[in-house]
Amino acid sequence: MITWANTPFEPWAGLAGGILIGCSVVLLLFTIGRIAGISGAIAGMFTKQRVEKTWRIAFIGGLMLSTVIYQLFVGDFPVITQQSSVWMIVAGLLVGFGTRLGSGCTSGHGVAGIARLSSRSIVATLCFIGFAVATVSLFRHINWGG
Amino acid sequence: MNVLLASLFCGLIFGFGLIISGMSNPARVLNFLDWSNHWDPTLALVMGGAILVALPGFKWVRKRQQPLFTESFDIPTTSKIDAKLIVGSSLFGIGWGIAGLCPGPSIVGAVTLNTDILLFVGAMLIGMWAQHSLFSKKGS
């Protein structure tokens, strides 16, 4: 049985983090005219087009740097995984394949797409939230993988 | 150079947002997705807060002729809701529900050298490569 860790509801931290993410997305469009979609940025680091490749490497580099800077100046932050290594690999394969097939993830569809009022992104977001909620209930209440 | 610095800075701010809000903690994400008990609604405020800023922000940016450091905007124009979009997003949702990780937080978490997250990221890259080799047209 997996013991599911409890996390407290932290509305202000959530809102503050969300506002920072919103600022990042707007600033990236304002400065370089690109949508901050993370799955696309990760995959795009491996394309052969030089211009499209470099901004993505810098963006993902900044994302990685945030962990280092936060740990140096603020401290450790909780990263609690709840599944066995095998399930983590299965999940990673699904997330990698699915985000590319569906052209986006929580950032590109869930934040930027919804903020553009794109109907494609609204449908995508409903799909991934719906399937994620269903999956969690399978694991937690029917005890798959438990 | 400006393009690189702007992208790096945006990545950094995005990462801080994920860390401060707890999006980078899979346990918290899973509790957001569990609507039956220990529901933790924090992530609704993360998405809500981000959209609250991005909605007017995008409107303002798109009134401009061009971005600050590049020639033109590159914004998706397709509006087709097709099987790829639905199947892809649903598969992503299943993976997100298993691990509590989506691409952004997985990158932030991988840097903490958490073994399970490193495995997740490795598998995610393989999944992206598999999709690319199966679906992208030859020569493009």
Coordinates of N, CA and C in Angstrom, one line a residue, chain B:
Chain B
M1 N 21.4 37.5 -28.7 CA 21.8 37.5 -27.3 C 20.5 37.9 -26.4
N2 N 19.8 39.0 -26.9 CA 18.6 39.4 -26.1 C 17.6 38.3 -26.1
V3 N 17.5 37.6 -27.2 CA 16.5 36.5 -27.3 C 16.9 35.4 -26.2
L4 N 18.1 35.1 -26.1 CA 18.6 34.1 -25.2 C 18.4 34.5 -23.7
L5 N 18.7 35.8 -23.5 CA 18.6 36.3 -22.1 C 17.1 36.3 -21.7
A6 N 16.3 36.8 -22.6 CA 14.8 36.9 -22.3 C 14.3 35.5 -22.1
S7 N 14.7 34.5 -22.9 CA 14.1 33.2 -22.7 C 14.6 32.6 -21.4
L8 N 15.9 32.8 -21.1 CA 16.4 32.3 -19.8 C 15.7 32.9 -18.6
F9 N 15.5 34.2 -18.7 CA 14.8 34.9 -17.6 C 13.3 34.4 -17.5
C10 N 12.7 34.2 -18.6 CA 11.3 33.7 -18.5 C 11.2 32.3 -18.0
G11 N 12.2 31.4 -18.3 CA 12.3 30.1 -17.8 C 12.5 30.1 -16.3
L12 N 13.3 31.0 -15.9 CA 13.6 31.2 -14.4 C 12.4 31.6 -13.6
I13 N 11.7 32.6 -14.1 CA 10.5 33.1 -13.5 C 9.4 32.0 -13.4
F14 N 9.3 31.2 -14.5 CA 8.3 30.1 -14.6 C 8.7 29.1 -13.6
G15 N 10.0 28.8 -13.5 CA 10.4 27.8 -12.5 C 10.1 28.2 -11.1
F16 N 10.4 29.5 -10.7 CA 10.1 30.0 -9.4 C 8.6 29.8 -9.1
G17 N 7.8 30.1 -10.1 CA 6.3 30.0 -10.0 C 5.9 28.6 -9.6
L18 N 6.5 27.6 -10.3 CA 6.2 26.2 -10.1 C 6.6 25.8 -8.6
I19 N 7.8 26.3 -8.2 CA 8.3 25.9 -6.9 C 7.5 26.5 -5.8
I20 N 7.3 27.9 -5.9 CA 6.5 28.6 -4.8 C 5.1 28.0 -4.7
S21 N 4.5 27.7 -5.8 CA 3.1 27.2 -5.7 C 3.0 25.7 -5.3
G22 N 4.1 25.0 -5.3 CA 4.1 23.6 -5.0 C 3.7 22.7 -6.1
M23 N 3.6 23.2 -7.3 CA 3.4 22.4 -8.6 C 4.5 21.4 -8.8
S24 N 5.7 21.8 -8.2 CA 6.9 20.9 -8.4 C 6.8 19.7 -7.4
N25 N 5.8 19.7 -6.6 CA 5.7 18.5 -5.7 C 4.6 17.6 -6.2
P26 N 5.0 16.4 -6.7 CA 4.0 15.5 -7.2 C 2.9 15.1 -6.2
A27 N 3.3 15.1 -4.9 CA 2.2 14.7 -3.9 C 1.1 15.8 -3.9
R28 N 1.5 17.0 -4.1 CA 0.5 18.1 -4.1 C -0.4 18.0 -5.4
V29 N 0.3 17.7 -6.5 CA -0.5 17.6 -7.7 C -1.5 16.5 -7.7
L30 N -1.1 15.3 -7.1 CA -2.0 14.2 -7.0 C -3.1 14.5 -6.1
N31 N -2.9 15.3 -5.0 CA -4.0 15.7 -4.1 C -4.9 16.6 -4.8
F32 N -4.4 17.4 -5.7 CA -5.4 18.3 -6.5 C -6.3 17.4 -7.4
L33 N -5.7 16.3 -7.9 CA -6.4 15.5 -8.8 C -7.4 14.5 -8.1
D34 N -7.2 14.4 -6.8 CA -8.1 13.5 -6.0 C -9.2 14.2 -5.5
W35 N -10.4 14.1 -6.2 CA -11.5 14.9 -5.8 C -12.4 14.3 -4.7
S36 N -12.0 13.0 -4.3 CA -12.8 12.3 -3.4 C -12.4 12.6 -1.9
N37 N -11.1 12.5 -1.7 CA -10.7 12.9 -0.3 C -9.3 13.6 -0.4
H38 N -8.7 14.0 0.7 CA -7.6 14.9 0.8 C -7.5 15.9 -0.4
W39 N -8.6 16.5 -0.9 CA -8.5 17.4 -2.0 C -7.7 18.6 -1.6
D40 N -6.7 19.0 -2.4 CA -5.9 20.2 -2.2 C -6.1 21.1 -3.4
P41 N -7.0 22.1 -3.2 CA -7.3 23.0 -4.4 C -6.2 24.0 -4.8
T42 N -5.1 24.0 -4.2 CA -4.1 25.0 -4.5 C -3.8 25.2 -6.0
L43 N -3.7 24.0 -6.7 CA -3.4 24.1 -8.1 C -4.4 24.8 -9.0
A44 N -5.7 24.8 -8.5 CA -6.7 25.6 -9.2 C -6.3 27.1 -9.2
L45 N -5.8 27.5 -8.1 CA -5.4 28.9 -7.9 C -4.1 29.2 -8.7
V46 N -3.3 28.2 -8.9 CA -2.1 28.4 -9.8 C -2.5 28.6 -11.2
M47 N -3.3 27.7 -11.7 CA -3.8 27.9 -13.1 C -4.6 29.2 -13.2
G48 N -5.5 29.4 -12.2 CA -6.4 30.6 -12.2 C -5.5 31.9 -12.2
G49 N -4.5 31.9 -11.3 CA -3.7 33.1 -11.2 C -2.9 33.4 -12.5
A50 N -2.4 32.3 -13.1 CA -1.6 32.4 -14.3 C -2.5 32.9 -15.5
I51 N -3.7 32.4 -15.6 CA -4.6 32.8 -16.7 C -5.1 34.3 -16.4
L52 N -5.3 34.6 -15.2 CA -5.7 36.0 -14.8 C -4.7 37.0 -15.3
V53 N -3.4 36.7 -15.3 CA -2.4 37.6 -15.7 C -2.3 37.5 -17.3
A54 N -2.3 36.2 -17.8 CA -2.0 36.0 -19.2 C -3.1 36.5 -20.1
L55 N -4.4 36.4 -19.7 CA -5.5 36.8 -20.5 C -5.4 38.3 -20.9
P56 N -5.3 39.3 -20.0 CA -5.2 40.7 -20.4 C -3.8 40.9 -21.0
G57 N -2.8 40.2 -20.5 CA -1.4 40.3 -20.9 C -1.3 40.0 -22.4
F58 N -1.9 38.9 -22.8 CA -1.8 38.5 -24.3 C -2.5 39.6 -25.1
K59 N -3.7 40.0 -24.6 CA -4.5 41.0 -25.4 C -3.6 42.3 -25.7
W60 N -2.9 42.7 -24.6 CA -2.0 43.9 -24.7 C -0.9 43.6 -25.7
V61 N -0.2 42.4 -25.5 CA 1.0 42.1 -26.4 C 0.5 42.0 -27.9
R62 N -0.6 41.5 -28.1 CA -1.0 41.2 -29.5 C -1.4 42.5 -30.2
K63 N -1.6 43.6 -29.5 CA -1.9 44.8 -30.2 C -0.6 45.4 -30.8
R64 N 0.5 44.9 -30.4 CA 1.8 45.4 -30.9 C 2.1 44.8 -32.2
Q65 N 2.9 45.6 -33.0 CA 3.3 45.1 -34.4 C 4.2 43.9 -34.4
Q66 N 5.1 43.9 -33.5 CA 6.1 42.8 -33.4 C 6.7 42.7 -32.0
P67 N 7.3 41.5 -31.7 CA 7.9 41.3 -30.4 C 9.1 42.2 -30.3
L68 N 9.6 42.4 -29.0 CA 10.7 43.3 -28.8 C 12.0 42.9 -29.5
F69 N 12.3 41.6 -29.4 CA 13.6 41.1 -29.9 C 13.5 40.2 -31.2
T70 N 12.4 39.9 -31.7 CA 12.3 39.1 -32.9 C 11.4 39.8 -34.0
E71 N 11.5 39.2 -35.2 CA 10.7 39.8 -36.3 C 9.2 39.7 -36.2
S72 N 8.8 38.5 -35.7 CA 7.3 38.3 -35.7 C 6.9 37.3 -34.6
F73 N 5.6 37.4 -34.4 CA 5.0 36.5 -33.4 C 4.8 35.1 -34.1
D74 N 5.0 34.0 -33.3 CA 4.7 32.7 -33.8 C 3.7 32.1 -32.8
I75 N 2.4 32.2 -33.2 CA 1.3 31.7 -32.4 C 0.5 30.7 -33.2
P76 N 0.2 29.6 -32.5 CA -0.5 28.5 -33.3 C -1.8 29.1 -33.9
T77 N -2.1 28.6 -35.2 CA -3.2 29.1 -35.9 C -4.3 28.0 -36.1
T78 N -3.9 26.7 -35.9 CA -4.9 25.7 -36.1 C -6.0 25.8 -35.1
S79 N -7.2 25.5 -35.6 CA -8.3 25.5 -34.7 C -9.1 24.1 -34.7
K80 N -8.4 23.2 -35.5 CA -9.1 21.9 -35.7 C -9.0 21.0 -34.5
I81 N -10.2 20.6 -34.0 CA -10.2 19.7 -32.9 C -10.2 18.3 -33.4
D82 N -9.1 17.6 -33.4 CA -9.0 16.3 -34.1 C -8.7 15.2 -33.1
A83 N -8.6 13.9 -33.7 CA -8.3 12.8 -32.8 C -7.0 12.9 -32.1
K84 N -6.0 13.4 -32.9 CA -4.6 13.5 -32.3 C -4.7 14.4 -31.0
L85 N -5.4 15.5 -31.1 CA -5.5 16.4 -29.9 C -6.1 15.7 -28.7
I86 N -7.2 15.0 -29.0 CA -8.0 14.3 -27.9 C -7.2 13.1 -27.4
V87 N -6.7 12.2 -28.3 CA -6.0 11.0 -27.8 C -4.7 11.5 -27.1
G88 N -4.0 12.4 -27.7 CA -2.7 12.8 -27.1 C -3.0 13.4 -25.7
S89 N -3.9 14.3 -25.6 CA -4.2 15.0 -24.3 C -4.7 14.0 -23.3
S90 N -5.4 13.0 -23.7 CA -6.0 12.0 -22.8 C -4.8 11.1 -22.3
L91 N -3.9 10.7 -23.2 CA -2.8 9.9 -22.7 C -1.9 10.7 -21.8
F92 N -1.7 11.9 -22.1 CA -0.9 12.8 -21.2 C -1.6 12.8 -19.8
G93 N -2.9 13.0 -19.8 CA -3.7 13.0 -18.5 C -3.5 11.8 -17.7
I94 N -3.4 10.6 -18.4 CA -3.2 9.3 -17.6 C -1.8 9.3 -17.0
G95 N -0.8 9.8 -17.8 CA 0.5 9.8 -17.2 C 0.6 10.8 -16.1
W96 N 0.0 12.0 -16.2 CA 0.0 13.0 -15.2 C -0.7 12.5 -13.9
G97 N -1.7 11.7 -14.1 CA -2.5 11.2 -13.0 C -1.7 10.1 -12.3
I98 N -0.8 9.3 -13.0 CA 0.0 8.3 -12.4 C 1.1 8.9 -11.5
A99 N 1.8 9.8 -12.1 CA 3.0 10.3 -11.4 C 2.8 11.6 -10.7
G100 N 1.8 12.4 -11.1 CA 1.7 13.7 -10.5 C 2.7 14.7 -11.1
L101 N 3.2 14.4 -12.3 CA 4.2 15.2 -12.9 C 3.8 15.6 -14.4
C102 N 3.9 16.8 -14.7 CA 3.8 17.2 -16.1 C 5.2 17.8 -16.5
P103 N 5.4 18.1 -17.8 CA 6.7 18.4 -18.2 C 7.5 19.5 -17.4
G104 N 6.9 20.6 -17.1 CA 7.6 21.7 -16.4 C 8.1 21.2 -15.1
P105 N 7.2 20.8 -14.2 CA 7.7 20.3 -12.9 C 8.7 19.2 -12.9
S106 N 8.6 18.4 -14.0 CA 9.5 17.2 -14.1 C 11.0 17.7 -14.3
I107 N 11.1 18.8 -15.1 CA 12.4 19.4 -15.3 C 13.0 20.0 -14.0
V108 N 12.1 20.8 -13.3 CA 12.5 21.4 -12.1 C 12.9 20.4 -11.0
G109 N 12.1 19.3 -11.0 CA 12.3 18.2 -10.0 C 13.5 17.4 -10.3
A110 N 13.8 17.2 -11.6 CA 15.0 16.4 -12.0 C 16.3 17.0 -11.5
V111 N 16.3 18.4 -11.5 CA 17.5 19.0 -11.0 C 17.8 18.8 -9.5
T112 N 16.8 18.4 -8.8 CA 17.0 18.0 -7.4 C 17.7 16.6 -7.3
L113 N 17.8 15.9 -8.5 CA 18.5 14.6 -8.6 C 17.6 13.5 -8.0
N114 N 16.3 13.7 -7.8 CA 15.4 12.7 -7.4 C 15.4 11.6 -8.4
T115 N 15.8 10.3 -8.0 CA 16.0 9.2 -9.0 C 14.7 8.9 -9.8
D116 N 13.5 8.9 -9.1 CA 12.3 8.6 -9.8 C 11.9 9.7 -10.8
I117 N 12.2 10.9 -10.5 CA 11.9 12.0 -11.4 C 12.9 11.9 -12.6
L118 N 14.2 11.6 -12.4 CA 15.1 11.4 -13.5 C 14.6 10.3 -14.4
L119 N 14.1 9.2 -13.8 CA 13.6 8.1 -14.6 C 12.4 8.6 -15.5
F120 N 11.5 9.4 -14.8 CA 10.4 9.9 -15.5 C 10.8 10.8 -16.7
V121 N 11.8 11.6 -16.5 CA 12.2 12.5 -17.5 C 12.9 11.7 -18.7
G122 N 13.7 10.7 -18.3 CA 14.2 9.9 -19.4 C 13.2 9.2 -20.2
A123 N 12.2 8.7 -19.5 CA 11.1 8.0 -20.3 C 10.3 9.0 -21.1
M124 N 10.1 10.2 -20.5 CA 9.4 11.3 -21.3 C 10.1 11.6 -22.6
L125 N 11.4 11.7 -22.5 CA 12.2 12.0 -23.8 C 12.0 10.9 -24.8
I126 N 12.0 9.7 -24.3 CA 11.8 8.5 -25.2 C 10.4 8.6 -25.8
G127 N 9.4 8.9 -25.0 CA 8.0 9.0 -25.5 C 7.9 10.1 -26.5
M128 N 8.6 11.2 -26.3 CA 8.5 12.3 -27.3 C 9.2 11.9 -28.6
W129 N 10.3 11.2 -28.5 CA 11.1 10.7 -29.6 C 10.2 9.7 -30.4
A130 N 9.5 8.8 -29.6 CA 8.7 7.8 -30.3 C 7.5 8.4 -31.1
Q131 N 6.9 9.5 -30.5 CA 5.8 10.2 -31.2 C 6.4 10.8 -32.4
H132 N 7.6 11.4 -32.3 CA 8.2 12.1 -33.5 C 8.5 11.1 -34.6
S133 N 9.0 9.9 -34.2 CA 9.4 9.0 -35.3 C 8.2 8.3 -35.9
L134 N 7.1 8.2 -35.1 CA 5.9 7.6 -35.7 C 5.1 8.6 -36.6
F135 N 5.0 9.8 -36.1 CA 4.0 10.7 -36.8 C 4.6 11.8 -37.6
S136 N 5.9 12.2 -37.5 CA 6.3 13.3 -38.3 C 6.6 12.9 -39.7
K137 N 6.3 13.7 -40.6 CA 6.4 13.4 -42.0 C 7.9 13.4 -42.4
K138 N 8.3 12.4 -43.2 CA 9.7 12.3 -43.7 C 10.1 13.6 -44.3
G139 N 11.3 14.1 -43.9 CA 11.9 15.2 -44.6 C 11.5 16.6 -43.9
S140 N 10.6 16.6 -43.0 CA 10.2 17.8 -42.4 C 10.9 18.0 -41.1

